[in-house]
Amino acid sequence: MTADRATSTRSRLIEATITSLRTKGVAGLTSREIAGAADVNLQAITYHFGSKDSLVAAALTELVQGRLDPVREALEGDDDPAERLFNALSTIRSAFAVARADLEAYADAVAASSTNPELARSLGEIHENLRAYLSDLITQMQGDGYIQPWVEADAMATLLIAVGDGVATQSHFGDPDVDGVLDQLALLLLGAREQRSRVWPAAAKMLLRRMGKH
């Protein structure tokens, strides 16, 4: 098998699994259905991933990464911190508006991970990578004088992830107030601003105005 063909087969399997996760959830997935949707033979799953569970874990990672990448781009822009935060929140709002199936698929995977070691490993890696990223971002903003030093970067990063997981879980049985939750998170971070900063107060007021708080 050529490298291009192997890559194509692997990609089709992941895409087919993501589609099935959205429509069937983890419990409804079968290797035969995934292989049929990807138009490959059943053995391709074992050849490329070792097992169906490993394939599902890889698909979940790609699904989550696809939703996180635009948020990271917004947070890493050239604007001031308040503007970047507003852009990131706007990106998250847009994602929640169109990605209900992805939220439910993620929440379903979290629930299934208690009895699925591969899913548990994948979710652990997703959480750890995101926690490290957010912790570094918070630490950087502390160094720049935008967030007070009493904020514990790792703990705050873990809190933000926990809130995201909670909203995803709520999508299974209700209609979570995504806008309200995001606004509260923004206000929480703004409340932890460094009062001595000459730049942050004006930026914070701008963010609050754009959120409709002032």
Backbone as a chain_set.jsonl record, in Angstrom:
{"seq": "MTADRATSTRSRLIEATITSLRTKGVAGLTSREIAGAADVNLQAITYHFGSKDSLVAAALTELVQGRLDPVREALEGDDDPAERLFNALSTIRSAFAVARADLEAYADAVAASSTNPELARSLGEIHENLRAYLSDLITQMQGDGYIQPWVEADAMATLLIAVGDGVATQSHFGDPDVDGVLDQLALLLLGAREQRSRVWPAAAKMLLRRMGKH", "coords": {"N": [[0.84, -1.194, 0.0], [0.614, 2.162, -0.941], [1.975, 5.243, 0.43], [0.284, 7.469, 0.103], [-2.164, 6.247, -0.425], [-2.559, 4.851, 1.938], [-2.797, 6.963, 3.736], [-5.121, 8.119, 2.739], [-6.998, 6.076, 3.182], [-6.927, 5.893, 5.976], [-7.832, 8.471, 6.637], [-10.44, 8.41, 5.576], [-11.597, 6.477, 7.189], [-11.517, 7.75, 9.697], [-13.131, 10.007, 9.179], [-15.564, 8.745, 8.577], [-16.076, 7.559, 11.027], [-16.36, 9.791, 12.71], [-18.699, 10.894, 11.627], [-20.479, 8.822, 12.247], [-20.314, 8.867, 15.034], [-21.628, 11.249, 15.54], [-24.226, 10.663, 14.75], [-24.979, 8.197, 15.846], [-23.729, 7.822, 18.297], [-21.381, 6.533, 20.755], [-22.056, 3.934, 21.661], [-23.582, 2.917, 19.588], [-21.903, 2.321, 17.497], [-20.451, 0.199, 15.054], [-17.893, -1.924, 13.783], [-18.261, -2.926, 11.219], [-20.18, -1.208, 10.067], [-18.784, 1.216, 10.09], [-16.616, 0.631, 8.397], [-18.027, 0.115, 6.048], [-19.192, 2.639, 5.544], [-16.894, 4.092, 5.098], [-16.041, 2.929, 2.845], [-14.135, 0.845, 2.727], [-12.338, -2.247, 3.364], [-13.096, -4.477, 6.105], [-10.852, -5.266, 7.521], [-9.182, -3.121, 7.348], [-9.495, -1.413, 9.485], [-8.258, -2.701, 11.667], [-5.694, -2.852, 10.598], [-4.853, -0.163, 10.318], [-5.417, 1.042, 12.776], [-5.463, -0.781, 14.832], [-7.596, -1.494, 16.529], [-11.192, -1.182, 16.867], [-11.892, 0.481, 18.994], [-9.593, 2.051, 19.289], [-9.665, 3.426, 16.887], [-12.038, 4.91, 17.23], [-11.222, 6.519, 19.349], [-9.204, 8.017, 18.097], [-10.745, 9.356, 16.199], [-12.397, 10.873, 17.853], [-10.515, 12.587, 19.012], [-9.742, 14.06, 16.748], [-12.168, 15.281, 16.077], [-12.641, 16.95, 18.32], [-10.327, 18.525, 18.216], [-10.721, 19.872, 15.84], [-12.716, 21.659, 16.571], [-11.455, 23.134, 18.517], [-9.269, 24.415, 17.327], [-9.976, 26.887, 15.866], [-10.589, 28.494, 18.08], [-8.178, 28.656, 19.429], [-6.714, 30.045, 17.504], [-7.991, 32.511, 17.621], [-7.322, 33.297, 20.224], [-4.62, 33.615, 19.982], [-4.137, 35.811, 18.456], [-3.158, 39.13, 17.243], [-4.316, 41.2, 18.586], [-5.243, 43.214, 21.515], [-5.415, 41.719, 24.845], [-8.137, 41.67, 25.847], [-9.642, 42.001, 23.527], [-8.865, 39.708, 22.143], [-9.896, 37.78, 23.85], [-12.639, 38.333, 23.611], [-12.98, 37.724, 20.883], [-12.374, 35.003, 20.939], [-14.452, 34.025, 22.564], [-16.62, 34.666, 20.947], [-16.106, 32.976, 18.817], [-16.428, 30.513, 20.079], [-19.141, 30.688, 20.748], [-20.278, 30.663, 18.176], [-19.502, 28.126, 17.358], [-20.894, 26.477, 19.181], [-23.437, 27.034, 18.349], [-23.753, 25.723, 15.921], [-22.838, 23.193, 16.279], [-24.155, 21.183, 17.733], [-24.48, 18.404, 17.506], [-21.843, 17.568, 17.669], [-21.218, 18.277, 20.288], [-22.916, 16.547, 21.696], [-21.876, 14.112, 20.86], [-19.332, 14.24, 21.982], [-19.964, 14.396, 24.745], [-21.197, 11.929, 25.034], [-19.03, 10.271, 24.559], [-17.441, 10.896, 26.758], [-19.022, 9.825, 28.808], [-18.938, 7.117, 28.082], [-16.296, 6.549, 28.464], [-15.698, 5.592, 30.964], [-15.77, 2.855, 30.952], [-14.233, 2.22, 28.835], [-11.07, 1.9, 27.992], [-9.469, 2.985, 25.897], [-10.866, 5.232, 25.002], [-10.831, 6.652, 27.386], [-8.108, 7.151, 27.635], [-7.695, 8.774, 25.359], [-9.368, 10.99, 25.93], [-8.123, 11.837, 28.253], [-5.661, 12.721, 27.245], [-6.542, 14.797, 25.568], [-7.642, 16.555, 27.467], [-5.363, 17.074, 29.062], [-3.57, 18.285, 27.245], [-5.052, 20.562, 26.552], [-5.357, 21.744, 29.057], [-2.676, 22.344, 29.684], [-2.147, 24.18, 27.653], [-4.001, 26.298, 28.194], [-3.17, 26.953, 30.773], [-0.565, 27.896, 30.315], [-1.23, 30.136, 28.79], [-2.663, 31.708, 30.625], [-0.641, 32.135, 32.511], [1.119, 33.635, 30.957], [-0.412, 35.952, 30.561], [-0.535, 36.807, 33.165], [2.15, 37.452, 33.566], [2.307, 39.617, 31.874], [0.851, 41.427, 33.219], [-1.937, 41.412, 33.141], [-3.607, 39.659, 34.473], [-4.178, 38.938, 37.848], [-1.621, 37.876, 40.185], [-2.502, 36.08, 42.138], [-4.177, 34.246, 41.027], [-4.307, 30.852, 40.318], [-2.799, 29.268, 37.783], [-2.939, 26.589, 36.699], [-5.122, 25.527, 38.125], [-7.186, 27.3, 37.369], [-7.251, 26.794, 34.628], [-8.082, 24.127, 34.658], [-10.609, 24.479, 35.768], [-11.918, 25.925, 33.716], [-11.979, 23.981, 31.699], [-13.574, 22.065, 32.941], [-16.0, 23.424, 33.064], [-16.592, 23.594, 30.331], [-16.901, 20.841, 29.737], [-19.124, 20.353, 31.307], [-21.138, 21.905, 30.081], [-21.25, 20.599, 27.629], [-22.222, 18.11, 28.467], [-24.753, 18.863, 29.413], [-25.996, 19.354, 27.015], [-27.028, 16.976, 26.231], [-29.451, 16.544, 27.54], [-30.871, 18.87, 27.62], [-31.101, 22.403, 26.903], [-28.466, 24.132, 27.082], [-27.533, 27.297, 28.526], [-25.545, 28.765, 26.743], [-24.522, 31.298, 26.008], [-24.887, 32.744, 28.396], [-23.231, 31.312, 30.168], [-20.698, 31.645, 28.979], [-20.451, 34.425, 29.137], [-20.313, 34.739, 31.909], [-17.906, 33.424, 32.437], [-16.132, 35.123, 31.122], [-16.458, 37.449, 32.645], [-15.522, 36.491, 35.058], [-12.798, 36.111, 34.509], [-12.151, 38.739, 33.89], [-12.628, 39.869, 36.341], [-10.445, 38.996, 37.666], [-8.452, 40.636, 36.944], [-5.432, 42.557, 36.774], [-5.246, 45.258, 38.793], [-3.409, 47.305, 38.712], [-2.67, 47.614, 36.126], [-2.403, 49.751, 33.341], [-3.419, 49.441, 30.879], [-5.341, 47.443, 30.808], [-7.927, 48.178, 32.124], [-9.339, 49.887, 30.246], [-9.494, 48.176, 28.063], [-10.968, 46.133, 29.197], [-13.429, 47.415, 29.703], [-14.208, 47.869, 27.094], [-14.616, 45.231, 26.24], [-16.721, 44.466, 27.929], [-18.727, 46.212, 27.042], [-19.126, 45.235, 24.453], [-20.104, 42.797, 25.07], [-22.507, 43.536, 25.95], [-22.871, 44.314, 28.549], [-22.474, 46.836, 29.498]], "CA": [[0.0, 0.0, 0.0], [1.402, 3.387, -1.003], [1.76, 6.161, 1.553], [-0.903, 8.288, -0.178], [-3.362, 5.415, -0.276], [-2.716, 4.572, 3.368], [-3.306, 8.193, 4.348], [-6.504, 8.278, 2.302], [-7.812, 5.086, 3.89], [-6.99, 6.313, 7.379], [-8.684, 9.663, 6.706], [-11.831, 8.012, 5.339], [-12.069, 5.782, 8.389], [-11.758, 8.742, 10.747], [-14.296, 10.805, 8.793], [-16.753, 7.908, 8.723], [-16.314, 7.364, 12.457], [-16.887, 11.051, 13.236], [-20.095, 10.971, 11.194], [-21.245, 7.85, 13.025], [-20.384, 9.359, 16.409], [-22.642, 12.297, 15.585], [-25.572, 10.15, 14.495], [-25.282, 6.983, 16.598], [-23.086, 7.763, 19.6], [-20.359, 5.496, 20.9], [-22.649, 2.605, 21.825], [-24.173, 2.447, 18.346], [-20.896, 2.108, 16.463], [-19.945, -1.143, 14.762], [-16.778, -1.902, 12.833], [-18.769, -3.178, 9.869], [-20.828, 0.011, 9.571], [-17.743, 2.215, 9.842], [-15.883, 0.224, 7.195], [-18.907, 0.312, 4.904], [-19.317, 4.076, 5.283], [-15.609, 4.57, 4.583], [-15.797, 2.187, 1.601], [-12.9, 0.063, 2.855], [-12.637, -3.554, 3.939], [-13.149, -4.502, 7.562], [-9.504, -5.429, 8.06], [-8.469, -1.839, 7.32], [-9.544, -0.825, 10.83], [-7.184, -3.324, 12.446], [-4.404, -2.529, 9.982], [-4.469, 1.236, 10.532], [-5.633, 1.532, 14.142], [-5.306, -1.848, 15.81], [-8.906, -1.907, 17.037], [-12.255, -0.186, 16.688], [-11.811, 1.455, 20.084], [-8.508, 2.993, 18.981], [-10.172, 4.275, 15.806], [-12.994, 5.853, 17.819], [-10.438, 7.483, 20.127], [-8.548, 8.922, 17.144], [-11.789, 10.197, 15.604], [-12.816, 11.836, 18.873], [-9.456, 13.59, 19.116], [-9.812, 14.942, 15.58], [-13.393, 16.07, 16.188], [-12.429, 18.002, 19.321], [-9.288, 19.428, 17.74], [-11.308, 20.72, 14.814], [-13.477, 22.715, 17.236], [-10.568, 23.961, 19.339], [-8.294, 25.168, 16.525], [-10.366, 28.29, 15.653], [-10.527, 29.216, 19.353], [-6.758, 28.946, 19.658], [-6.316, 31.104, 16.567], [-8.508, 33.78, 18.152], [-6.566, 33.642, 21.427], [-3.228, 33.887, 19.637], [-4.083, 36.927, 17.515], [-2.293, 40.273, 17.56], [-5.07, 42.232, 19.296], [-4.997, 43.233, 22.954], [-6.006, 40.538, 25.478], [-9.596, 41.718, 25.93], [-10.157, 41.764, 22.178], [-8.645, 38.293, 21.833], [-10.865, 37.027, 24.637], [-13.943, 38.516, 22.98], [-12.974, 36.96, 19.633], [-12.431, 33.581, 21.28], [-15.809, 33.738, 23.031], [-17.495, 34.717, 19.769], [-15.85, 31.745, 18.073], [-17.057, 29.421, 20.824], [-20.593, 30.841, 20.571], [-20.612, 30.21, 16.824], [-19.33, 26.673, 17.316], [-21.998, 25.863, 19.906], [-24.677, 27.236, 17.596], [-23.84, 24.818, 14.769], [-22.155, 21.926, 16.562], [-24.857, 20.445, 18.79], [-24.18, 16.981, 17.352], [-20.486, 17.342, 18.172], [-21.311, 18.342, 21.748], [-23.528, 15.319, 22.179], [-20.92, 13.027, 20.619], [-18.277, 14.367, 22.99], [-20.525, 14.023, 26.045], [-21.408, 10.488, 24.996], [-17.708, 9.653, 24.689], [-17.031, 11.064, 28.159], [-19.765, 8.836, 29.592], [-18.479, 5.77, 27.735], [-14.881, 6.376, 28.803], [-15.545, 4.908, 32.252], [-15.59, 1.425, 30.69], [-13.482, 2.086, 27.583], [-9.73, 2.438, 28.265], [-8.952, 3.78, 24.784], [-11.524, 6.538, 25.074], [-10.324, 7.322, 28.586], [-6.762, 7.645, 27.31], [-7.831, 9.878, 24.412], [-9.914, 12.142, 26.649], [-7.081, 12.307, 29.162], [-4.69, 13.49, 26.459], [-7.202, 16.04, 25.153], [-7.726, 17.425, 28.644], [-4.037, 17.489, 29.507], [-3.033, 19.242, 26.268], [-5.803, 21.811, 26.669], [-5.012, 22.339, 30.352], [-1.338, 22.925, 29.575], [-2.245, 25.363, 26.79], [-4.678, 27.372, 28.922], [-2.319, 27.343, 31.898], [0.506, 28.741, 29.765], [-1.83, 31.401, 28.365], [-2.953, 32.474, 31.84], [0.653, 32.542, 33.069], [1.623, 34.719, 30.103], [-1.19, 37.16, 30.852], [-0.088, 37.269, 34.481], [3.446, 38.092, 33.373], [2.089, 40.897, 31.192], [0.118, 42.31, 34.118], [-3.359, 41.449, 32.838], [-4.31, 38.835, 35.453], [-3.496, 39.033, 39.134], [-0.785, 36.709, 40.485], [-3.128, 35.104, 43.039], [-4.856, 33.217, 40.237], [-3.497, 29.664, 40.065], [-3.01, 29.008, 36.36], [-3.388, 25.214, 36.458], [-6.469, 25.354, 38.677], [-8.117, 28.041, 36.534], [-7.368, 26.053, 33.373], [-8.906, 22.953, 34.945], [-11.976, 24.967, 35.953], [-12.47, 26.264, 32.405], [-12.259, 22.723, 31.007], [-14.712, 21.443, 33.621], [-17.201, 24.137, 32.619], [-16.864, 23.14, 28.969], [-17.435, 19.481, 29.802], [-20.464, 20.427, 31.873], [-22.056, 22.404, 29.051], [-21.414, 19.513, 26.662], [-23.096, 17.11, 29.08], [-26.116, 19.406, 29.444], [-26.575, 19.316, 25.672], [-27.7, 15.688, 26.077], [-30.801, 16.498, 28.103], [-31.479, 20.194, 27.677], [-30.569, 23.443, 26.03], [-27.662, 24.953, 27.997], [-27.419, 28.731, 28.26], [-24.14, 28.92, 26.368], [-24.154, 32.715, 26.085], [-24.785, 33.125, 29.797], [-22.047, 30.682, 30.755], [-19.503, 32.296, 28.439], [-20.374, 35.77, 29.713], [-19.847, 34.625, 33.287], [-16.48, 33.094, 32.399], [-15.406, 36.341, 30.763], [-16.478, 38.339, 33.804], [-14.641, 35.893, 36.059], [-11.421, 36.441, 34.145], [-11.992, 40.188, 34.023], [-12.573, 40.156, 37.767], [-9.106, 38.642, 38.143], [-7.487, 41.482, 36.248], [-4.464, 43.286, 37.596], [-5.746, 46.623, 38.906], [-2.355, 48.283, 38.447], [-2.434, 47.737, 34.697], [-2.98, 50.949, 32.728], [-4.026, 49.069, 29.606], [-6.45, 46.516, 30.964], [-9.255, 48.724, 32.397], [-10.004, 50.333, 29.022], [-9.793, 46.991, 27.261], [-12.04, 45.41, 29.875], [-14.678, 48.137, 29.459], [-14.577, 47.604, 25.704], [-15.156, 43.879, 26.177], [-18.02, 44.466, 28.588], [-19.684, 46.875, 26.147], [-19.427, 44.348, 23.332], [-20.91, 41.719, 25.628], [-23.798, 44.089, 26.31], [-22.975, 44.494, 29.999], [-22.469, 48.276, 29.78]], "C": [[0.878, 1.248, 0.0], [1.058, 4.295, 0.165], [0.501, 6.993, 1.344], [-2.186, 7.495, 0.023], [-3.628, 5.111, 1.194], [-3.298, 5.78, 4.092], [-4.769, 8.402, 4.005], [-7.429, 7.319, 3.046], [-8.0, 5.48, 5.347], [-7.94, 7.506, 7.539], [-10.153, 9.304, 6.519], [-12.415, 7.296, 6.554], [-12.387, 6.771, 9.51], [-12.994, 9.572, 10.427], [-15.593, 10.017, 8.969], [-17.098, 7.704, 10.193], [-16.874, 8.628, 13.096], [-18.363, 11.203, 12.872], [-20.974, 10.033, 12.012], [-21.368, 8.264, 14.483], [-21.494, 10.397, 16.547], [-24.054, 11.736, 15.493], [-25.968, 8.984, 15.397], [-24.752, 6.988, 18.023], [-22.12, 6.599, 19.678], [-20.974, 4.101, 20.924], [-23.185, 2.042, 20.515], [-23.185, 2.133, 17.247], [-20.569, 0.63, 16.3], [-18.843, -1.021, 13.722], [-17.279, -2.058, 11.406], [-19.415, -1.92, 9.274], [-19.797, 1.086, 9.245], [-16.999, 1.893, 8.556], [-16.733, 0.437, 5.948], [-19.049, 1.776, 4.539], [-18.039, 4.65, 4.695], [-15.25, 3.921, 3.254], [-14.424, 1.507, 1.617], [-13.277, -1.295, 3.433], [-12.491, -3.516, 5.455], [-11.759, -4.571, 8.189], [-8.722, -4.116, 8.099], [-8.458, -1.18, 8.7], [-8.418, -1.378, 11.688], [-5.822, -2.922, 11.91], [-3.946, -1.122, 10.36], [-4.547, 1.671, 11.994], [-5.471, 0.465, 15.225], [-6.621, -2.379, 16.349], [-9.928, -0.814, 16.758], [-12.173, 0.882, 17.765], [-10.722, 2.49, 19.835], [-8.919, 3.94, 17.861], [-11.135, 5.321, 16.361], [-12.258, 6.924, 18.619], [-9.756, 8.493, 19.218], [-9.56, 9.87, 16.513], [-12.26, 11.257, 16.593], [-11.794, 12.954, 19.015], [-9.531, 14.574, 17.956], [-11.053, 15.831, 15.633], [-13.199, 17.238, 17.15], [-11.411, 19.015, 18.828], [-9.832, 20.382, 16.684], [-12.129, 21.861, 15.389], [-12.584, 23.655, 18.032], [-9.645, 24.85, 18.511], [-8.719, 26.618, 16.276], [-10.311, 29.127, 16.933], [-9.084, 29.587, 19.665], [-6.276, 30.069, 18.744], [-6.78, 32.466, 17.073], [-7.697, 34.233, 19.357], [-5.132, 34.041, 21.121], [-3.087, 35.022, 18.625], [-3.195, 38.054, 18.005], [-3.017, 41.375, 18.327], [-4.717, 42.223, 20.783], [-5.769, 42.082, 23.603], [-7.528, 40.54, 25.542], [-10.228, 41.438, 24.57], [-10.002, 40.297, 21.79], [-9.639, 37.415, 22.592], [-12.248, 37.128, 24.018], [-14.036, 37.693, 21.696], [-13.082, 35.463, 19.899], [-13.834, 33.187, 21.732], [-16.802, 33.746, 21.871], [-17.346, 33.45, 18.932], [-16.517, 30.558, 18.748], [-18.572, 29.478, 20.668], [-21.022, 30.299, 19.205], [-20.531, 28.694, 16.722], [-20.487, 25.965, 18.014], [-23.291, 25.953, 19.103], [-24.853, 26.204, 16.49], [-23.34, 23.414, 15.073], [-22.826, 21.132, 17.673], [-24.54, 18.951, 18.715], [-22.786, 16.648, 17.868], [-20.461, 17.368, 19.695], [-21.861, 17.038, 22.314], [-22.598, 14.128, 21.984], [-19.811, 13.045, 21.661], [-18.783, 13.927, 24.359], [-20.752, 12.52, 26.13], [-20.087, 9.746, 25.173], [-17.19, 9.762, 26.118], [-17.719, 10.019, 29.03], [-19.243, 7.424, 29.343], [-17.054, 5.498, 28.194], [-14.669, 5.644, 30.125], [-15.333, 3.41, 32.081], [-14.8, 1.168, 29.413], [-12.102, 2.708, 27.766], [-9.175, 3.317, 27.146], [-9.576, 5.167, 24.77], [-11.021, 7.327, 26.272], [-8.944, 7.905, 28.329], [-6.842, 8.859, 26.39], [-8.34, 11.136, 25.101], [-8.896, 12.715, 27.62], [-6.049, 13.153, 28.446], [-5.28, 14.819, 26.001], [-7.235, 17.029, 26.312], [-6.355, 17.946, 29.057], [-3.43, 18.515, 28.549], [-3.731, 20.59, 26.383], [-5.479, 22.513, 27.981], [-3.651, 23.014, 30.296], [-1.369, 24.202, 28.737], [-2.868, 26.536, 27.538], [-3.838, 27.87, 30.094], [-1.189, 28.253, 31.437], [-0.031, 30.111, 29.37], [-2.117, 32.295, 29.571], [-1.665, 32.987, 32.469], [1.253, 33.697, 32.277], [0.894, 36.026, 30.403], [-0.869, 37.698, 32.243], [1.241, 38.004, 34.364], [3.331, 39.452, 32.717], [1.275, 41.869, 32.037], [-1.368, 42.371, 33.89], [-4.203, 40.624, 33.797], [-3.503, 38.83, 36.737], [-2.73, 37.747, 39.456], [-1.43, 35.698, 41.418], [-3.882, 34.018, 42.3], [-3.889, 32.056, 39.991], [-3.794, 29.167, 38.653], [-3.545, 27.602, 36.094], [-4.82, 25.003, 36.94], [-7.507, 26.083, 37.83], [-8.327, 27.327, 35.204], [-8.261, 24.829, 33.554], [-10.366, 23.345, 35.117], [-12.632, 25.268, 34.607], [-12.833, 24.999, 31.627], [-13.479, 22.04, 31.614], [-16.024, 22.108, 33.211], [-17.582, 23.694, 31.208], [-17.454, 21.742, 28.932], [-18.865, 19.485, 30.338], [-21.493, 20.899, 30.865], [-22.31, 21.326, 28.003], [-22.361, 18.445, 27.199], [-24.543, 17.588, 29.104], [-26.789, 19.337, 28.079], [-27.312, 18.007, 25.417], [-29.161, 15.738, 26.517], [-31.471, 17.862, 28.192], [-30.836, 21.14, 26.687], [-29.761, 24.405, 26.889], [-27.585, 26.406, 27.553], [-25.957, 29.055, 27.96], [-23.699, 30.367, 26.499], [-23.965, 33.151, 27.534], [-23.545, 32.563, 30.459], [-20.778, 31.376, 30.28], [-19.338, 33.706, 28.994], [-19.839, 35.718, 31.142], [-18.361, 34.278, 33.351], [-15.652, 34.329, 32.076], [-15.335, 37.292, 31.949], [-15.594, 37.808, 34.927], [-13.186, 36.245, 35.77], [-11.165, 37.938, 34.274], [-11.906, 40.589, 35.491], [-11.227, 39.831, 38.368], [-8.037, 39.508, 37.491], [-6.566, 42.172, 37.25], [-4.862, 44.76, 37.627], [-4.68, 47.666, 38.573], [-2.116, 48.499, 36.958], [-3.114, 48.984, 34.149], [-3.738, 50.609, 31.453], [-5.328, 48.312, 29.816], [-7.801, 47.168, 31.246], [-9.998, 49.165, 31.148], [-10.389, 49.147, 28.153], [-10.951, 46.21, 27.869], [-13.39, 46.084, 29.631], [-15.162, 47.9, 28.031], [-15.221, 46.228, 25.578], [-16.546, 43.816, 26.793], [-19.086, 45.123, 27.718], [-20.094, 45.933, 25.026], [-20.22, 43.13, 23.781], [-22.295, 42.21, 26.018], [-23.99, 44.295, 27.786], [-22.976, 45.964, 30.388], [-23.125, 48.986, 28.614]], "O": [[1.775, 1.383, 0.832], [0.015, 4.154, 0.804], [-0.267, 7.206, 2.282], [-3.167, 8.001, 0.569], [-4.775, 5.111, 1.64], [-4.174, 5.646, 4.947], [-5.565, 8.808, 4.851], [-8.512, 7.705, 3.486], [-9.106, 5.407, 5.881], [-8.751, 7.541, 8.464], [-11.016, 9.831, 7.22], [-13.581, 7.487, 6.901], [-13.405, 6.642, 10.19], [-13.82, 9.815, 11.307], [-16.594, 10.551, 9.447], [-18.272, 7.68, 10.563], [-17.769, 8.549, 13.937], [-19.178, 11.594, 13.708], [-22.076, 10.399, 12.421], [-22.406, 8.041, 15.106], [-22.211, 10.42, 17.547], [-24.979, 12.279, 16.097], [-27.15, 8.795, 15.686], [-25.253, 6.252, 18.873], [-22.052, 5.776, 18.765], [-20.466, 3.187, 20.275], [-23.239, 0.825, 20.343], [-23.589, 1.717, 16.161], [-20.427, -0.099, 17.282], [-18.863, -0.121, 12.883], [-16.781, -1.403, 10.491], [-19.209, -1.613, 8.1], [-19.922, 1.786, 8.24], [-16.776, 2.771, 7.723], [-16.231, 0.884, 4.916], [-19.03, 2.128, 3.359], [-18.083, 5.58, 3.89], [-14.276, 4.309, 2.61], [-13.662, 1.585, 0.653], [-14.387, -1.481, 3.929], [-11.841, -2.63, 6.008], [-11.52, -4.004, 9.255], [-7.717, -4.011, 8.801], [-7.513, -0.469, 9.04], [-7.708, -0.626, 12.355], [-4.895, -2.679, 12.683], [-2.777, -0.917, 10.687], [-3.82, 2.574, 12.408], [-5.355, 0.791, 16.407], [-6.754, -3.577, 16.599], [-9.576, 0.325, 16.453], [-12.365, 2.064, 17.48], [-10.904, 3.67, 20.133], [-8.564, 5.119, 17.879], [-11.052, 6.493, 15.995], [-12.625, 8.098, 18.575], [-9.728, 9.686, 19.521], [-9.27, 11.049, 16.313], [-12.495, 12.404, 16.214], [-12.155, 14.126, 19.125], [-9.399, 15.782, 18.152], [-10.99, 17.006, 15.273], [-13.548, 18.376, 16.836], [-11.596, 20.221, 18.995], [-9.454, 21.553, 16.637], [-12.234, 22.92, 14.771], [-12.909, 24.83, 18.207], [-9.276, 25.935, 18.96], [-7.897, 27.517, 16.456], [-10.024, 30.323, 16.884], [-8.803, 30.7, 20.112], [-5.518, 30.94, 19.169], [-6.054, 33.455, 16.968], [-7.413, 35.422, 19.501], [-4.497, 34.732, 21.917], [-2.034, 35.175, 18.006], [-2.557, 37.947, 19.052], [-2.404, 42.382, 18.684], [-3.992, 41.348, 21.256], [-6.677, 41.525, 22.987], [-8.15, 39.503, 25.31], [-11.227, 40.726, 24.475], [-10.899, 39.711, 21.183], [-10.156, 36.436, 22.055], [-12.956, 36.127, 23.91], [-15.049, 37.039, 21.446], [-13.782, 34.743, 19.188], [-14.347, 32.142, 21.333], [-17.717, 32.924, 21.826], [-18.325, 32.919, 18.407], [-17.099, 29.701, 18.084], [-19.219, 28.448, 20.48], [-22.006, 29.567, 19.098], [-21.371, 28.054, 16.09], [-21.005, 24.971, 17.507], [-24.135, 25.059, 19.167], [-25.982, 25.846, 16.154], [-23.409, 22.535, 14.214], [-22.149, 20.48, 18.468], [-24.351, 18.305, 19.746], [-22.567, 15.578, 18.435], [-19.762, 16.571, 20.321], [-21.335, 16.497, 23.286], [-22.534, 13.238, 22.833], [-19.4, 11.998, 22.162], [-18.108, 13.171, 25.058], [-20.526, 11.91, 27.175], [-20.029, 8.72, 25.851], [-16.572, 8.829, 26.631], [-17.086, 9.401, 29.886], [-19.12, 6.628, 30.274], [-16.648, 4.341, 28.301], [-13.579, 5.13, 30.38], [-14.777, 2.76, 32.965], [-14.707, 0.028, 28.958], [-11.973, 3.931, 27.702], [-8.48, 4.295, 27.421], [-8.885, 6.162, 24.549], [-10.808, 8.536, 26.18], [-8.644, 9.021, 28.755], [-6.149, 9.854, 26.605], [-7.808, 12.225, 24.884], [-8.81, 13.931, 27.794], [-5.608, 14.179, 28.965], [-4.605, 15.848, 26.039], [-6.895, 18.201, 26.15], [-6.205, 19.127, 29.368], [-2.841, 19.502, 28.989], [-3.086, 21.637, 26.32], [-5.343, 23.736, 28.017], [-3.483, 24.125, 30.799], [-0.704, 25.184, 29.064], [-2.328, 27.642, 27.522], [-3.801, 29.069, 30.373], [-0.888, 29.257, 32.082], [0.628, 31.128, 29.586], [-1.845, 33.495, 29.539], [-1.598, 34.135, 32.908], [1.824, 34.624, 32.851], [1.518, 37.084, 30.489], [-0.925, 38.906, 32.473], [1.438, 39.049, 34.985], [4.147, 40.34, 32.963], [1.034, 43.003, 31.623], [-2.023, 43.286, 34.389], [-5.404, 40.868, 33.921], [-2.277, 38.729, 36.705], [-3.138, 36.659, 39.05], [-0.964, 34.562, 41.496], [-4.195, 32.978, 42.878], [-2.777, 32.266, 39.509], [-4.899, 28.706, 38.364], [-4.506, 27.441, 35.341], [-5.63, 24.38, 36.253], [-8.592, 25.551, 37.592], [-9.45, 27.26, 34.705], [-9.098, 24.533, 32.701], [-11.261, 22.63, 34.665], [-13.787, 24.901, 34.388], [-13.874, 24.949, 30.971], [-14.318, 21.5, 30.893], [-17.038, 21.433, 33.032], [-18.754, 23.447, 30.925], [-18.397, 21.481, 28.185], [-19.711, 18.716, 29.88], [-22.596, 20.357, 30.798], [-23.437, 21.153, 27.541], [-23.207, 17.935, 26.464], [-25.459, 16.807, 28.844], [-28.015, 19.268, 27.993], [-28.127, 17.923, 24.498], [-30.01, 15.059, 25.941], [-32.542, 17.984, 28.787], [-30.127, 20.732, 25.767], [-30.305, 25.394, 27.38], [-27.572, 26.705, 26.359], [-25.231, 29.555, 28.819], [-22.628, 30.644, 27.039], [-23.0, 33.842, 27.861], [-22.878, 33.257, 31.226], [-19.885, 31.663, 31.077], [-18.223, 34.137, 29.288], [-19.018, 36.546, 31.539], [-17.64, 34.777, 34.215], [-14.602, 34.557, 32.676], [-14.285, 37.871, 32.229], [-14.986, 38.585, 35.663], [-12.437, 36.627, 36.67], [-10.095, 38.355, 34.715], [-11.198, 41.532, 35.844], [-10.889, 40.318, 39.446], [-6.858, 39.155, 37.488], [-6.904, 42.338, 38.422], [-4.818, 45.435, 36.599], [-5.011, 48.79, 38.194], [-1.442, 49.452, 36.566], [-4.277, 49.244, 34.459], [-4.586, 51.375, 30.997], [-6.299, 48.515, 29.089], [-8.784, 46.739, 30.643], [-11.179, 48.851, 30.998], [-11.477, 49.115, 27.577], [-11.807, 45.691, 27.153], [-14.385, 45.404, 29.38], [-16.358, 47.751, 27.784], [-16.237, 46.067, 24.902], [-17.446, 43.183, 26.24], [-20.221, 44.649, 27.661], [-21.274, 45.842, 24.686], [-20.92, 42.504, 22.985], [-23.162, 41.413, 26.375], [-25.12, 44.437, 28.254], [-23.425, 46.315, 31.479], [-23.237, 50.212, 28.623]]}, "num_chains": 1, "name": "protein.A"}
